[in-house]
Coordinates of C-alpha atoms in Angstrom, one line a residue:
Chain A
M1 CA 0.0 0.0 0.0
P2 CA 1.7 3.2 -1.1
N3 CA 2.2 5.8 1.6
K4 CA 0.9 9.1 0.2
D5 CA 2.8 12.1 1.6
D6 CA 0.6 15.2 2.0
F7 CA 2.7 18.2 1.3
S8 CA -0.2 20.4 0.3
K9 CA 0.5 22.8 3.2
Y10 CA 3.8 23.8 1.6
L11 CA 2.4 24.4 -1.9
P12 CA 2.4 26.6 -3.9
L13 CA 6.0 27.7 -3.1
T14 CA 6.8 31.3 -3.6
E15 CA 9.1 32.0 -6.6
A16 CA 12.0 32.7 -4.2
T17 CA 11.5 29.5 -2.2
Y18 CA 11.0 27.5 -5.4
Y19 CA 14.3 28.6 -6.9
I20 CA 16.2 28.4 -3.6
M21 CA 15.1 24.8 -3.3
L22 CA 16.0 24.1 -6.9
S23 CA 19.5 25.5 -6.3
L24 CA 19.9 23.2 -3.3
V25 CA 19.5 20.0 -5.3
E26 CA 23.3 20.4 -5.3
P27 CA 24.9 21.4 -1.9
R28 CA 25.5 25.1 -1.8
H29 CA 26.1 27.9 0.7
G30 CA 24.0 31.0 0.9
Y31 CA 25.6 33.4 -1.5
A32 CA 26.1 30.7 -4.1
V33 CA 22.3 30.0 -3.9
M34 CA 21.7 33.7 -4.5
Q35 CA 23.9 33.6 -7.6
T36 CA 22.4 30.4 -8.9
V37 CA 18.8 31.7 -8.5
E38 CA 19.6 34.8 -10.5
S39 CA 21.3 32.9 -13.3
M40 CA 18.6 30.1 -13.4
S41 CA 15.8 32.6 -13.6
K42 CA 17.7 34.8 -16.0
G43 CA 17.5 37.7 -13.7
T44 CA 13.7 37.6 -13.3
V45 CA 14.0 36.4 -9.7
K46 CA 16.4 38.1 -7.3
V47 CA 16.8 37.0 -3.7
G48 CA 18.1 39.5 -1.3
P49 CA 20.1 38.5 1.8
G50 CA 17.3 39.1 4.2
T51 CA 14.9 37.1 2.2
L52 CA 17.4 34.3 1.7
Y53 CA 18.2 34.0 5.4
G54 CA 14.5 33.8 6.3
V55 CA 13.8 31.1 3.7
L56 CA 16.8 29.0 4.6
S57 CA 15.8 29.2 8.3
T58 CA 12.3 28.1 7.6
L59 CA 13.3 25.4 5.2
E60 CA 15.8 24.0 7.8
K61 CA 13.3 24.1 10.6
E62 CA 10.8 22.2 8.4
K63 CA 13.5 19.7 7.6
I64 CA 13.2 20.5 3.9
I65 CA 17.0 21.3 3.7
V66 CA 19.8 20.2 6.0
K67 CA 23.2 21.5 6.7
V68 CA 25.8 19.2 5.2
Q69 CA 29.0 21.2 5.8
E70 CA 30.4 24.4 7.3
E71 CA 33.1 26.4 5.5
D72 CA 34.3 29.4 7.5
R73 CA 31.1 31.1 8.6
R74 CA 29.1 29.8 5.7
K75 CA 26.7 26.9 6.1
V76 CA 26.4 24.6 3.1
Y77 CA 22.9 23.2 2.7
A78 CA 21.2 20.5 0.5
L79 CA 17.7 19.3 0.0
T80 CA 16.5 16.4 2.1
T81 CA 14.4 13.5 0.7
K82 CA 11.3 15.3 2.0
G83 CA 12.5 18.5 0.2
K84 CA 13.0 16.7 -3.1
K85 CA 9.5 15.2 -2.9
I86 CA 8.0 18.6 -2.3
L87 CA 9.9 20.2 -5.1
V88 CA 9.0 17.4 -7.6
E89 CA 5.3 17.9 -6.7
Q90 CA 5.6 21.7 -7.2
I91 CA 7.2 21.1 -10.6
R92 CA 4.4 18.8 -11.7
R93 CA 1.8 21.4 -10.6
L94 CA 3.7 24.2 -12.5
E95 CA 3.9 22.0 -15.6
L96 CA 0.1 21.6 -15.6
M97 CA -0.4 25.3 -15.0
T98 CA 1.9 26.1 -17.8
Q99 CA 0.3 23.7 -20.2
N100 CA -3.1 25.2 -19.5
G101 CA -1.8 28.7 -20.0
L102 CA 0.0 27.9 -23.3
Q103 CA -3.1 26.2 -24.7
S104 CA -5.3 29.1 -23.8
P105 CA -6.6 31.2 -26.8
I106 CA -5.3 34.3 -25.0
F107 CA -1.7 33.1 -25.3
V108 CA -0.1 34.1 -28.6
D109 CA 3.6 33.3 -28.9
Chain B
M1 CA 43.8 64.3 13.4
N2 CA 40.3 64.2 14.9
K3 CA 37.5 63.1 12.7
Q4 CA 34.4 65.3 13.0
T5 CA 31.4 63.6 14.5
L6 CA 27.7 64.6 14.7
K7 CA 25.0 63.5 17.1
K8 CA 21.4 63.7 16.0
F9 CA 18.2 63.0 17.8
R10 CA 15.3 61.7 15.7
L11 CA 12.4 59.4 16.4
F12 CA 11.0 57.0 13.8
W13 CA 8.1 54.7 14.5
A14 CA 8.7 51.0 14.0
W15 CA 6.6 51.0 10.8
Q16 CA 8.5 54.0 9.4
D17 CA 11.7 52.0 8.7
E18 CA 11.6 53.1 5.0
K19 CA 11.5 56.7 6.1
E20 CA 14.5 56.1 8.4
E21 CA 16.4 54.4 5.6
A22 CA 15.8 57.4 3.3
W23 CA 16.9 59.8 6.0
L24 CA 20.2 57.9 6.6
R25 CA 20.8 58.0 2.8
E26 CA 20.3 61.8 2.7
M27 CA 22.8 62.2 5.6
A28 CA 25.3 60.1 3.7
K29 CA 24.8 62.3 0.6
Q30 CA 25.8 65.2 2.8
G31 CA 28.9 63.4 4.0
W32 CA 27.6 62.1 7.3
H33 CA 27.9 58.3 7.8
L34 CA 26.1 56.4 10.6
Q35 CA 28.6 55.1 13.0
S36 CA 26.7 54.0 16.1
F37 CA 23.7 54.7 18.4
S38 CA 23.8 56.2 21.9
G39 CA 20.3 54.8 22.5
P40 CA 16.9 54.8 20.8
G41 CA 16.6 57.8 18.6
I42 CA 20.2 59.0 19.2
Y43 CA 22.4 58.6 16.0
N44 CA 26.1 59.2 15.9
F45 CA 27.5 60.2 12.5
L46 CA 31.1 60.3 11.3
R47 CA 32.3 62.9 8.8
G48 CA 33.3 61.4 5.5
E49 CA 33.1 61.7 1.8
A50 CA 29.7 62.7 0.4
K51 CA 28.5 59.5 -1.2
D52 CA 25.1 58.0 -2.2
V53 CA 24.8 55.2 0.2
V54 CA 21.7 53.0 0.6
Y55 CA 20.7 52.0 4.1
R56 CA 18.5 49.0 4.8
M57 CA 17.1 47.8 8.2
D58 CA 16.1 44.2 9.0
F59 CA 14.1 43.4 12.1
R60 CA 15.7 40.2 13.3
T61 CA 16.8 38.4 16.5
T62 CA 19.1 35.5 16.1
T63 CA 21.1 33.2 18.4
K64 CA 24.8 34.1 18.6
Q65 CA 25.8 31.2 16.3
D66 CA 23.1 32.0 13.7
K67 CA 24.2 35.7 13.8
Q68 CA 27.5 34.8 12.2
E69 CA 25.9 33.1 9.3
Y70 CA 23.3 35.9 9.0
L71 CA 26.0 38.5 8.7
Q72 CA 28.1 36.5 6.3
I73 CA 25.2 36.2 3.8
F74 CA 24.9 40.0 3.8
Q75 CA 28.6 40.5 3.6
D76 CA 28.8 38.2 0.6
A77 CA 26.1 40.2 -1.1
G78 CA 28.1 43.4 -0.7
W79 CA 26.3 44.9 2.4
E80 CA 28.3 46.5 5.2
Y81 CA 27.0 45.8 8.7
V82 CA 26.6 49.1 10.7
G83 CA 25.2 47.7 13.9
E84 CA 22.1 46.7 15.9
L85 CA 19.6 48.6 17.9
S86 CA 16.6 46.9 19.7
S87 CA 16.8 44.0 17.2
W88 CA 16.9 46.3 14.2
Q89 CA 19.9 45.3 12.1
Y90 CA 21.4 48.2 10.0
F91 CA 23.2 47.6 6.7
R92 CA 24.5 49.9 4.0
K93 CA 25.8 49.6 0.4
E94 CA 27.1 52.3 -1.9
F95 CA 24.6 53.0 -4.7
K96 CA 25.7 51.7 -8.1
P97 CA 23.5 51.4 -11.1
G98 CA 22.5 47.8 -11.7
E99 CA 23.3 46.8 -8.1
E100 CA 20.6 45.0 -6.1
L101 CA 19.6 47.5 -3.4
E102 CA 17.0 45.5 -1.5
I103 CA 17.6 43.1 1.3
L104 CA 14.1 41.8 1.2
T105 CA 13.1 41.1 -2.3
D106 CA 9.5 39.8 -2.1
A107 CA 6.3 40.8 -0.3
E108 CA 6.3 37.6 1.8
S109 CA 9.6 38.3 3.5
K110 CA 8.7 42.0 4.0
I111 CA 5.4 40.9 5.7
A112 CA 7.3 38.4 7.8
K113 CA 9.5 41.2 9.1
Y114 CA 6.5 43.2 10.3
Q115 CA 5.1 40.0 11.8
R116 CA 8.2 39.4 13.8
L117 CA 7.9 43.0 15.1
L118 CA 4.3 42.4 16.1
A119 CA 5.3 39.2 17.9
M120 CA 7.8 41.2 19.9
L121 CA 5.2 43.8 20.8
V122 CA 2.6 41.2 21.8
I123 CA 4.8 40.3 24.8
I124 CA 4.5 43.7 26.3
L125 CA 0.7 43.7 26.4
P126 CA 0.1 41.1 29.2
I127 CA 2.6 43.0 31.3
L128 CA 0.7 46.3 30.8
I129 CA -2.6 44.6 31.6
M130 CA -1.2 42.9 34.7
F131 CA 0.2 46.3 35.9
N132 CA -3.2 48.0 35.3
N133 CA -5.1 45.2 37.1
S134 CA -2.9 45.3 40.1
M135 CA -3.9 48.9 40.7
I136 CA -7.7 48.5 40.4
H137 CA -8.3 47.8 44.1
Q138 CA -6.2 50.6 45.3
E139 CA -7.8 53.6 46.9
G140 CA -7.9 56.6 44.6
S141 CA -5.0 58.6 45.7
W142 CA -3.9 61.1 43.0
I143 CA -0.6 59.2 42.5
V144 CA -2.4 56.0 41.7
E145 CA -4.9 57.8 39.4
T146 CA -2.2 59.5 37.5
A147 CA -0.2 56.3 37.1
R148 CA -3.3 54.5 35.9
F149 CA -4.1 57.2 33.4
L150 CA -0.5 57.0 32.1
I151 CA -0.8 53.3 31.7
I152 CA -4.1 53.5 29.8
L153 CA -2.5 56.2 27.6
F154 CA 0.4 53.9 27.0
M155 CA -1.9 51.0 26.1
L156 CA -3.7 53.2 23.6
F157 CA -0.4 54.2 22.1
Y158 CA 0.5 50.5 22.0
I159 CA -2.7 49.6 20.2
Y160 CA -2.0 52.4 17.7
C161 CA 1.4 50.9 17.0
V162 CA -0.1 47.5 16.4
L163 CA -2.7 48.9 14.1
M164 CA -0.1 50.9 12.1
I165 CA 2.0 47.7 11.6
L166 CA -1.0 45.7 10.6
R167 CA -1.8 48.4 8.1
R168 CA 1.7 48.2 6.7
I169 CA 1.3 44.4 6.3
S170 CA -2.1 44.8 4.5
Q171 CA -0.4 47.2 2.1
L172 CA 2.1 44.6 1.2
K173 CA -0.3 41.7 0.8
R174 CA -1.0 40.7 -2.8
L175 CA -3.3 38.4 -4.7

């Protein structure tokens, strides 16, 4: 009997949280996450240091990310299994949302 | 050679942080750079080059360990830490075109800041109520009456602060 995780309370993720989690599929420290988010989103999503710290704190508290290392005063984080599941579910939801949008008569490429 | 300093007294309400940031930037444009605080509302400036410097304030309490990581993230992003006053963390960065000038970049994190502020204020309320209640059964000497009046005044002011912060939050909320 498959055990269905219910992550609906976390979804939808904000744009910042989504990209931060996506950046942490690979272990990274704070500033590297900021740079990765900016390049991945082609500059459309910028994460300021205050926002980043808040999101990382919350994600760590919810056990969505975990500290894997500490270099100087920089903590290196990575997604946990729980975090990966949440991210995959968000990506599927976004895919459906995008498909619906692209197929809408209002959308002209 | 002695560097010139300037002491200024100014009161900003908790929800007027953007106003305070703008004022500190104006001071920097005139060559006065925030150095420290001598207490709430008392700013110490140091004379320097007239520069366009952006100031940003975050309301944040952290453990001693987390503070290091917190400050490192800001430093990596090019922000200089000026100091702390009553859990308000002051940062600054010289204005350059194309540079990211916000420390909070979405509505959610801005709202979270004001909610942390509210959470801090909520602690004061039970203390005020307890104080007021403890005086109800006292005989009405003028000292007690005056004290009670002042406490009620303070409670009204406190409620006003909470409402102003809630208003700021509702301005930030989106769809």
